[in-house]
Each structure stands twice: as C-alpha cells, then as structure tokens.
mmCIF file of C-alpha atoms in Angstrom:
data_model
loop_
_atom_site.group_PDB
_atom_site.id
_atom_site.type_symbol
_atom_site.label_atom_id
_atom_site.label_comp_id
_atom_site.label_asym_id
_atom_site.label_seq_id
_atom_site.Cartn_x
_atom_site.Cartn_y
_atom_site.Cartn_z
ATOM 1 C CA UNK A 1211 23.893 9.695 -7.158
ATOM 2 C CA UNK A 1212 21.719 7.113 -5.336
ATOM 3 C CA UNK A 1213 23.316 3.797 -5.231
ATOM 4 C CA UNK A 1214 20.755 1.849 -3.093
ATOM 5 C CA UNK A 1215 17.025 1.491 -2.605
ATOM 6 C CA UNK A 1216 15.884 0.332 0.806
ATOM 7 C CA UNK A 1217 12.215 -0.793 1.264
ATOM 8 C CA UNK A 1218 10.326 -0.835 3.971
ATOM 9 C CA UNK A 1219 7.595 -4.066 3.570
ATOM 10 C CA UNK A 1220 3.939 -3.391 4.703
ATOM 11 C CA UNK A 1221 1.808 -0.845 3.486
ATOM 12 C CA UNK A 1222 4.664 -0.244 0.667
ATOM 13 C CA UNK A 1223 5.813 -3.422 -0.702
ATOM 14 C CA UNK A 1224 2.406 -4.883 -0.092
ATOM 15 C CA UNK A 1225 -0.959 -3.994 1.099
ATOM 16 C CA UNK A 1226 -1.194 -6.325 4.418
ATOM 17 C CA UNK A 1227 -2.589 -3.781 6.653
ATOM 18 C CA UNK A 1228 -5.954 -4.843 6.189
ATOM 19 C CA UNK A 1229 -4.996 -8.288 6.940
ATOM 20 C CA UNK A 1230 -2.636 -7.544 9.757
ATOM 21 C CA UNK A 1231 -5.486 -5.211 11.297
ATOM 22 C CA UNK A 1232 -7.643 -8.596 11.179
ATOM 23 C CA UNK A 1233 -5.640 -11.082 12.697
ATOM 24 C CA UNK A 1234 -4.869 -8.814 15.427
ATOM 25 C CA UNK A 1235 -8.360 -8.022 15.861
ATOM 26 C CA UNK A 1236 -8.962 -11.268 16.435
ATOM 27 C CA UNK A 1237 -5.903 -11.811 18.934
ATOM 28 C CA UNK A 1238 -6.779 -8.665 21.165
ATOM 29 C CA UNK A 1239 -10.265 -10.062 21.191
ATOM 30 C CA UNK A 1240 -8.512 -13.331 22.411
ATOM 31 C CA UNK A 1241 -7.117 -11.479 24.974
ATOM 32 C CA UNK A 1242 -10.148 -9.440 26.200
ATOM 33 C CA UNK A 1243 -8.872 -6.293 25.265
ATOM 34 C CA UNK A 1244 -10.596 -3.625 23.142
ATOM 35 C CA UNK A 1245 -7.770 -2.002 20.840
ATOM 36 C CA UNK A 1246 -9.100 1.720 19.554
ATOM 37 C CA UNK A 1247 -8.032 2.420 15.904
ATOM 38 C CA UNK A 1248 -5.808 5.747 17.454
ATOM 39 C CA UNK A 1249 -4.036 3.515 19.744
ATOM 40 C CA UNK A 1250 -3.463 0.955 16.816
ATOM 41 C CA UNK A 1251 -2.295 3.537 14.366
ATOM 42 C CA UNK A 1252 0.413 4.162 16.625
ATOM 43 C CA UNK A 1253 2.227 0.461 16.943
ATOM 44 C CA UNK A 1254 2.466 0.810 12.849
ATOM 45 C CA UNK A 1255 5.726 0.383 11.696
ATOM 46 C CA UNK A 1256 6.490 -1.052 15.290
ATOM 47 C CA UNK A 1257 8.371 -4.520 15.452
ATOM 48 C CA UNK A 1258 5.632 -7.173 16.302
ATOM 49 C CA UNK A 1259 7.511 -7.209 19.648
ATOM 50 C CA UNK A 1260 7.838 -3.748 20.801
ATOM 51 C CA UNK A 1261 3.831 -3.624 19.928
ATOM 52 C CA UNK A 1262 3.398 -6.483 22.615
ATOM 53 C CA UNK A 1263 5.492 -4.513 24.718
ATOM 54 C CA UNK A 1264 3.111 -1.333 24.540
ATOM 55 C CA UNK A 1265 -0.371 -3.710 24.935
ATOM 56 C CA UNK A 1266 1.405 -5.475 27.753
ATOM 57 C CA UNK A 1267 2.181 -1.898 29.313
ATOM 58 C CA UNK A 1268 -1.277 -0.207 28.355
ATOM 59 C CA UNK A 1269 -3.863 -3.067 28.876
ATOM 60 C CA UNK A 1270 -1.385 -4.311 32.158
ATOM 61 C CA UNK A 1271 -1.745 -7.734 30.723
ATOM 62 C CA UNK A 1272 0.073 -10.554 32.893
ATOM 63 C CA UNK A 1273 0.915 -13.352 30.146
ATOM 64 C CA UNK A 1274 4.389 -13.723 28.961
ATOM 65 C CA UNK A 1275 5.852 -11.916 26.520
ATOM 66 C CA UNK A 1276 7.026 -14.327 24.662
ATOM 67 C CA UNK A 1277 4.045 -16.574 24.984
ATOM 68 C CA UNK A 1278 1.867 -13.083 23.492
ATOM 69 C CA UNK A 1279 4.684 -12.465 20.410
ATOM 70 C CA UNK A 1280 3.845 -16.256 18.687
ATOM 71 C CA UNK A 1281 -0.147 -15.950 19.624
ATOM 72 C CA UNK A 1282 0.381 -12.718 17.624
ATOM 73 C CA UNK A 1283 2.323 -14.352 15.036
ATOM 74 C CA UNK A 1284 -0.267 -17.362 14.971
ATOM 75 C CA UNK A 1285 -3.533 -15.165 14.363
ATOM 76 C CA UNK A 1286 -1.386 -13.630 11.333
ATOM 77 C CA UNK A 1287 0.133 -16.615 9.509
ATOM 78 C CA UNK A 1288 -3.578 -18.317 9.963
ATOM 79 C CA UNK A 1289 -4.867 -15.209 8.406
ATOM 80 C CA UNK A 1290 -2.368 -14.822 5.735
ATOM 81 C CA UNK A 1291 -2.763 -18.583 4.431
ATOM 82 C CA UNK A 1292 -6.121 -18.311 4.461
ATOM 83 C CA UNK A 1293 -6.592 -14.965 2.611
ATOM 84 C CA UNK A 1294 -5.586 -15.390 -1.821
ATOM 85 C CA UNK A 1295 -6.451 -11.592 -2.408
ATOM 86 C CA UNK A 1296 -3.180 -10.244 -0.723
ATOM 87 C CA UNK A 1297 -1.511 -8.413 -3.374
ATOM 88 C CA UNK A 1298 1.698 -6.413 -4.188
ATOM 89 C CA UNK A 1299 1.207 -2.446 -3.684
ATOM 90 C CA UNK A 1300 0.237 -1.556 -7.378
ATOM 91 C CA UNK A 1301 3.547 -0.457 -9.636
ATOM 92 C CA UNK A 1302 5.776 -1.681 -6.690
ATOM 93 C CA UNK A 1303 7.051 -4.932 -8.535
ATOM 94 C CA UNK A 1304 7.711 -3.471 -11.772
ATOM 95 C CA UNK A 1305 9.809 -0.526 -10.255
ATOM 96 C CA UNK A 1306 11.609 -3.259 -8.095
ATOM 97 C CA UNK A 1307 12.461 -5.449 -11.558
ATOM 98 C CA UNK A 1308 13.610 -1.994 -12.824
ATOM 99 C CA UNK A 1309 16.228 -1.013 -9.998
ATOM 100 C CA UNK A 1310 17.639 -4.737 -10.341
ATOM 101 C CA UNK A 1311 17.772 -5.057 -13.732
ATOM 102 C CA UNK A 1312 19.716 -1.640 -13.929
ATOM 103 C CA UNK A 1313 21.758 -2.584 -11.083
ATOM 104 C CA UNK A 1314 20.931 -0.868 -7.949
ATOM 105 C CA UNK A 1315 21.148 -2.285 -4.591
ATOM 106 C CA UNK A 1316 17.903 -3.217 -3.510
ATOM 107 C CA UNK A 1317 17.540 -4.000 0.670
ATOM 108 C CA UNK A 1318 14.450 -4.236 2.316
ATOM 109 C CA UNK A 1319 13.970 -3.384 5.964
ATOM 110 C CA UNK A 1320 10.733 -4.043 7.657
ATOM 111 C CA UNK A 1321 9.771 -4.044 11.564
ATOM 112 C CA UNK A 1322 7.938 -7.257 10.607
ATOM 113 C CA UNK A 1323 8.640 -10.838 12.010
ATOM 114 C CA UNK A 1324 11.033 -12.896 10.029
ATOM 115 C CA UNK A 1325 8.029 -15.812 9.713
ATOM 116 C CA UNK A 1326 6.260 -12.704 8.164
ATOM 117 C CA UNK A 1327 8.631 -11.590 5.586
ATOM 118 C CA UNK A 1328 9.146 -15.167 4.755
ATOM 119 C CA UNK A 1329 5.968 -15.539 3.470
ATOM 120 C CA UNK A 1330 5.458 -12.591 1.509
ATOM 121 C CA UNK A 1331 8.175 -12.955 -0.421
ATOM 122 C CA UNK A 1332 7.732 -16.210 -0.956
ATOM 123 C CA UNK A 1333 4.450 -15.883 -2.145
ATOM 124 C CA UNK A 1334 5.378 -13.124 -4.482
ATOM 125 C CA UNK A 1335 9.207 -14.439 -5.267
ATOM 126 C CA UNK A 1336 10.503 -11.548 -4.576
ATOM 127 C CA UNK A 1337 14.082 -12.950 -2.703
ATOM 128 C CA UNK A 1338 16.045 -12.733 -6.120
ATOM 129 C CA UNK A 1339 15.644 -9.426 -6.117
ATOM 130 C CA UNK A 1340 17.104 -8.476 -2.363
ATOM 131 C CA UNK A 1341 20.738 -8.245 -1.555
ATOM 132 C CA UNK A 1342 19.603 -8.061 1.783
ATOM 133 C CA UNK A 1343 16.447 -8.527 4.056
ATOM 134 C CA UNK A 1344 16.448 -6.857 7.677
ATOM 135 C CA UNK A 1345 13.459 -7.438 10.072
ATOM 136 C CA UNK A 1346 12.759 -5.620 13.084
ATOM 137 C CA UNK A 1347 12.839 -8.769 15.054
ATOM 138 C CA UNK A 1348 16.723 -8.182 15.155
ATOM 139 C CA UNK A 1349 16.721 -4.894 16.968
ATOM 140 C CA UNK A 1350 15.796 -3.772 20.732
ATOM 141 C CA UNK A 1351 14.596 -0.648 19.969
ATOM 142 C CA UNK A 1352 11.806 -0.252 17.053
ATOM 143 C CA UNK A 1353 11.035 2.039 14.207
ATOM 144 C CA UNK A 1354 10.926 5.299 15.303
ATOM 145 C CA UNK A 1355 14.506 4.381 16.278
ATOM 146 C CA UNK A 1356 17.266 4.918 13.214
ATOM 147 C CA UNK A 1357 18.490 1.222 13.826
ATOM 148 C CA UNK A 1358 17.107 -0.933 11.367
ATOM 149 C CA UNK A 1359 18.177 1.939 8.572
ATOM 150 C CA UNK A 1360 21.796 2.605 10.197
ATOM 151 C CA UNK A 1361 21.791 -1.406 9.842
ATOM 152 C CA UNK A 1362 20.385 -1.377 6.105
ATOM 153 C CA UNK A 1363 22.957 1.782 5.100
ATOM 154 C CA UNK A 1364 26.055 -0.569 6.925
ATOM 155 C CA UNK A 1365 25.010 -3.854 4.599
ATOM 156 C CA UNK A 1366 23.987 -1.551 1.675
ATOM 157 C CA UNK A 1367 27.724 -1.183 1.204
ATOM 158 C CA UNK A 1368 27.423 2.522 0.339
ATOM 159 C CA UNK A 1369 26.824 5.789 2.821
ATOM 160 C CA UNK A 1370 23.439 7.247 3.880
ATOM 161 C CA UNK A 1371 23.920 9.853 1.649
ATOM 162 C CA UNK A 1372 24.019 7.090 -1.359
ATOM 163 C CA UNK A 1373 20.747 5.825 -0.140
ATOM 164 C CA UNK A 1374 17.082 6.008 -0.176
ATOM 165 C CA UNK A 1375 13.877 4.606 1.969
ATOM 166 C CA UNK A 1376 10.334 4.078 0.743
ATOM 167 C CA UNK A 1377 8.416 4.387 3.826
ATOM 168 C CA UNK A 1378 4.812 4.747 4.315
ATOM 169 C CA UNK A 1379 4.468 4.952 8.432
ATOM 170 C CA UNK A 1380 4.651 7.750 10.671
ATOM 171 C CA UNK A 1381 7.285 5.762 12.557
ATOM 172 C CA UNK A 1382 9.665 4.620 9.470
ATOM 173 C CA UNK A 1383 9.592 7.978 8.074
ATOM 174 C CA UNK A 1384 11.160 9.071 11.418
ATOM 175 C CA UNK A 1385 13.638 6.571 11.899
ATOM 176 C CA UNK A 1386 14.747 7.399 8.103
ATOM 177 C CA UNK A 1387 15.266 10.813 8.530
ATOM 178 C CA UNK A 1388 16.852 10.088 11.878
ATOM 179 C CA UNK A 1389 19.201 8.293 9.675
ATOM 180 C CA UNK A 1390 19.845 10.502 7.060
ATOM 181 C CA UNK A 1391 18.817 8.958 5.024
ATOM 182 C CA UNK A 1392 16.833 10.870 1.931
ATOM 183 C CA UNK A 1393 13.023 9.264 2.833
ATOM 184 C CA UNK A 1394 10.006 8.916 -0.203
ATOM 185 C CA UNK A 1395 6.775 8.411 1.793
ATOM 186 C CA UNK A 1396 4.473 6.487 -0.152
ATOM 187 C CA UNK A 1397 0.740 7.607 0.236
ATOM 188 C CA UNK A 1398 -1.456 5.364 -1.582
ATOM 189 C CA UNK A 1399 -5.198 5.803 -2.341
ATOM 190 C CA UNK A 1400 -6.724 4.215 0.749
ATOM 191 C CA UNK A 1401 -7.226 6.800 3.770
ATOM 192 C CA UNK A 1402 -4.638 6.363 6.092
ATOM 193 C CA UNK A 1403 -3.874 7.960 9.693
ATOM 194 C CA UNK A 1404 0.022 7.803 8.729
ATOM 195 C CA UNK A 1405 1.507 11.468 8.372
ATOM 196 C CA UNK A 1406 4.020 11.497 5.647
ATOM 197 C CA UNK A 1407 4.921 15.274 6.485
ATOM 198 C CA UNK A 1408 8.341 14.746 7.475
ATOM 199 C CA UNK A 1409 9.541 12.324 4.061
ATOM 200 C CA UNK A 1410 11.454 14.600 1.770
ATOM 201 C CA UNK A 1411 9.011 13.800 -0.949
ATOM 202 C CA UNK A 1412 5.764 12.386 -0.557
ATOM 203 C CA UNK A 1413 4.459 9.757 -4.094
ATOM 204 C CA UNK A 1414 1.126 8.156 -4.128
ATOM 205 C CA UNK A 1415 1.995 5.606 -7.886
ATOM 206 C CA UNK A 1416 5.405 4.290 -8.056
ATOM 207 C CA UNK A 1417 4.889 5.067 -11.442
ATOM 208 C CA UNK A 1418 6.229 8.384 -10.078
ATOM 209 C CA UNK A 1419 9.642 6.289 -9.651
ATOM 210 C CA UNK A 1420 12.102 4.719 -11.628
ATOM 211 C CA UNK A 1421 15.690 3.873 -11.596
ATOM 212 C CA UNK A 1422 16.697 6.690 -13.841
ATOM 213 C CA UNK A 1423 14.735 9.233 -11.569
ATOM 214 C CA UNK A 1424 15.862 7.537 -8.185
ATOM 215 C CA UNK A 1425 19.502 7.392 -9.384
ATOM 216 C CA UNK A 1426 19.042 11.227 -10.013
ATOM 217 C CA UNK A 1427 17.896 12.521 -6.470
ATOM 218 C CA UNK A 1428 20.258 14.696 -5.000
#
C-alpha cells in the first residue's frame, strides 16, 4: 500500500518549460552563448546550479558562479511575473485535492530554486496541500543523483517501498528508480525529448490517477 505521493514540480505540477526555456534564452543570449535544444534537453531536471555548472564547463565561461546562478534566477522571476498564462498541468490539482483530502502524504521535490517554487505555489496556493517541499538547491549533486528522493522518502515518514514519484524528466526518472522508489512518468501531449522508458508506468492525463488507484500499486 502506497502511503506517500512525491511530486516532482516542472513539466508535472506545472507547465513552465516553455517559460523556463525563454528566460534562459534570453540569459545565454546575455552571455553570448548559443545553447542547442540537445544540449538544453539535457540540464532538465538539473538543479538551476548544477546547469550553471555544465554551461560554465561547456561554453568555458569565466564569471562567477554565483554571480551566473541569480542572473539565471533574474531572467526567470522577470519572466514568470510577467507571463498570466502559466497554468497547472491539466488534472494535476484535482488529483492533488484528492490524495489530501483522503489522507496521503503529499511531498514535492523539485531540482528548482527555492525563489522558484515559491512562486508557483504561491500563485496557485498549493502550500496547504504539502507536508513537505524539497528543492534541489539543497543538494550537491543533482537529479540524476537519488538524493533529493532518499531526502523526500526520509521526511515522507514511511519507506521507499511506501512511496511513489511523478516524474516527467529523463533525469528524475533516474534518480527515482535509483531510489527505489516505484516512478509514474508523466508524458503529456506536447512533444518532448524526455524518455520516460525507465518509469515503471508511463500516464499522459492524471485522470489516469487517483488516490484509490495510487494507494493500490504494488
């Protein structure tokens, strides 16, 4: 019997890949650097830091670290209160108001800054909801790494085995199943460059889901 429900945040909770793809469009322009899309499908799922790591790295880009991470951060909170049509993946907030109203333990654990979690849930007032919220901007080592789900299990209060993850990257998928943690990729309509292969089950509606059917999964 599942116990807890642990969400990963872009792309699953809500679409902001267009918008994220935008602002950092706009911020690798800044920089003078020409970002393919099959370099940028890889950082996804990536903590914003660990991708300024890799640009630093590929593009051998001098400028601080730290100085890079907030111009990064900038672009996207300019974007994101700038941009009304952001809106919650379709089905996700119902099936959220479902697991909490039946009592499951509802985490979310995203690679994104804490600035950027902040404001989508805000936004959408989704913090009732959460027992606990777990960025990426905690950890050294990013999604494909298990840590931000070993962390997520730990304050879940239950074992792996008495979890699930709703991922929708390449990368999260991974670091799910590296720990063992049963993993639904979520595949929506758009085209997307994320393989979902390795998830134990792959939905594309979270009308698919509810608590009664996650509570089930064996």
């Amino acid at each position: 019997m599942k116990k807890a429900v642990i969400f990963d945040m872009d792309g699953v909770v809500v679409n902001t890949e267009p918008l994220s793809h935008r602002a950092n469009m706009k911020f690798y322009k800044s920089l003078g650097i020409d970002v393919t899309d099959e370099i940028y499908s890889t950082f996804i799922g990536n903590s914003d830091r660990n991708i300024i790591q890799k640009i630093v790295g590929l593009y051998k880009l001098e400028e601080n670290e730290d100085v890079l991470l907030q111009g990064c951060l900038d672009y996207y909170c300019d974007e994101f209160d700038n941009d009304v049509s952001i809106e919650l993946m379709p089905g996700v907030k119902d099936l959220i108001v479902d697991l909490y109203n039946n009592g499951m333990n509802i985490l979310l654990a995203s690679s994104s800054s804490k600035i950027k979690i902040d404001r989508i849930f805000t936004r959408f007032g989704l913090y009732p909801y959460f027992s606990h919220i777990i960025s990426g901007q905690d950890f050294e080592f990013s999604k494909p790494h298990p840590a931000i789900f070993l962390e997520a299990v730990a304050k879940s209060g239950f074992t792996a085995d008495e979890c699930i993850v709703i991922e929708d990257s390449t990368n999260g998928i991974k670091a799910a199943t590296s720990a063992g943690v049963y993993c639904i990729g979520y595949k929506g309509e758009e085209d997307s460059l994320q393989d979902t292969s390795l998830a134990n089950e792959v939905i594309h509606d979270f009308k698919e889901l509810s608590f009664e059917r996650i509570r089930d999964i064996k």
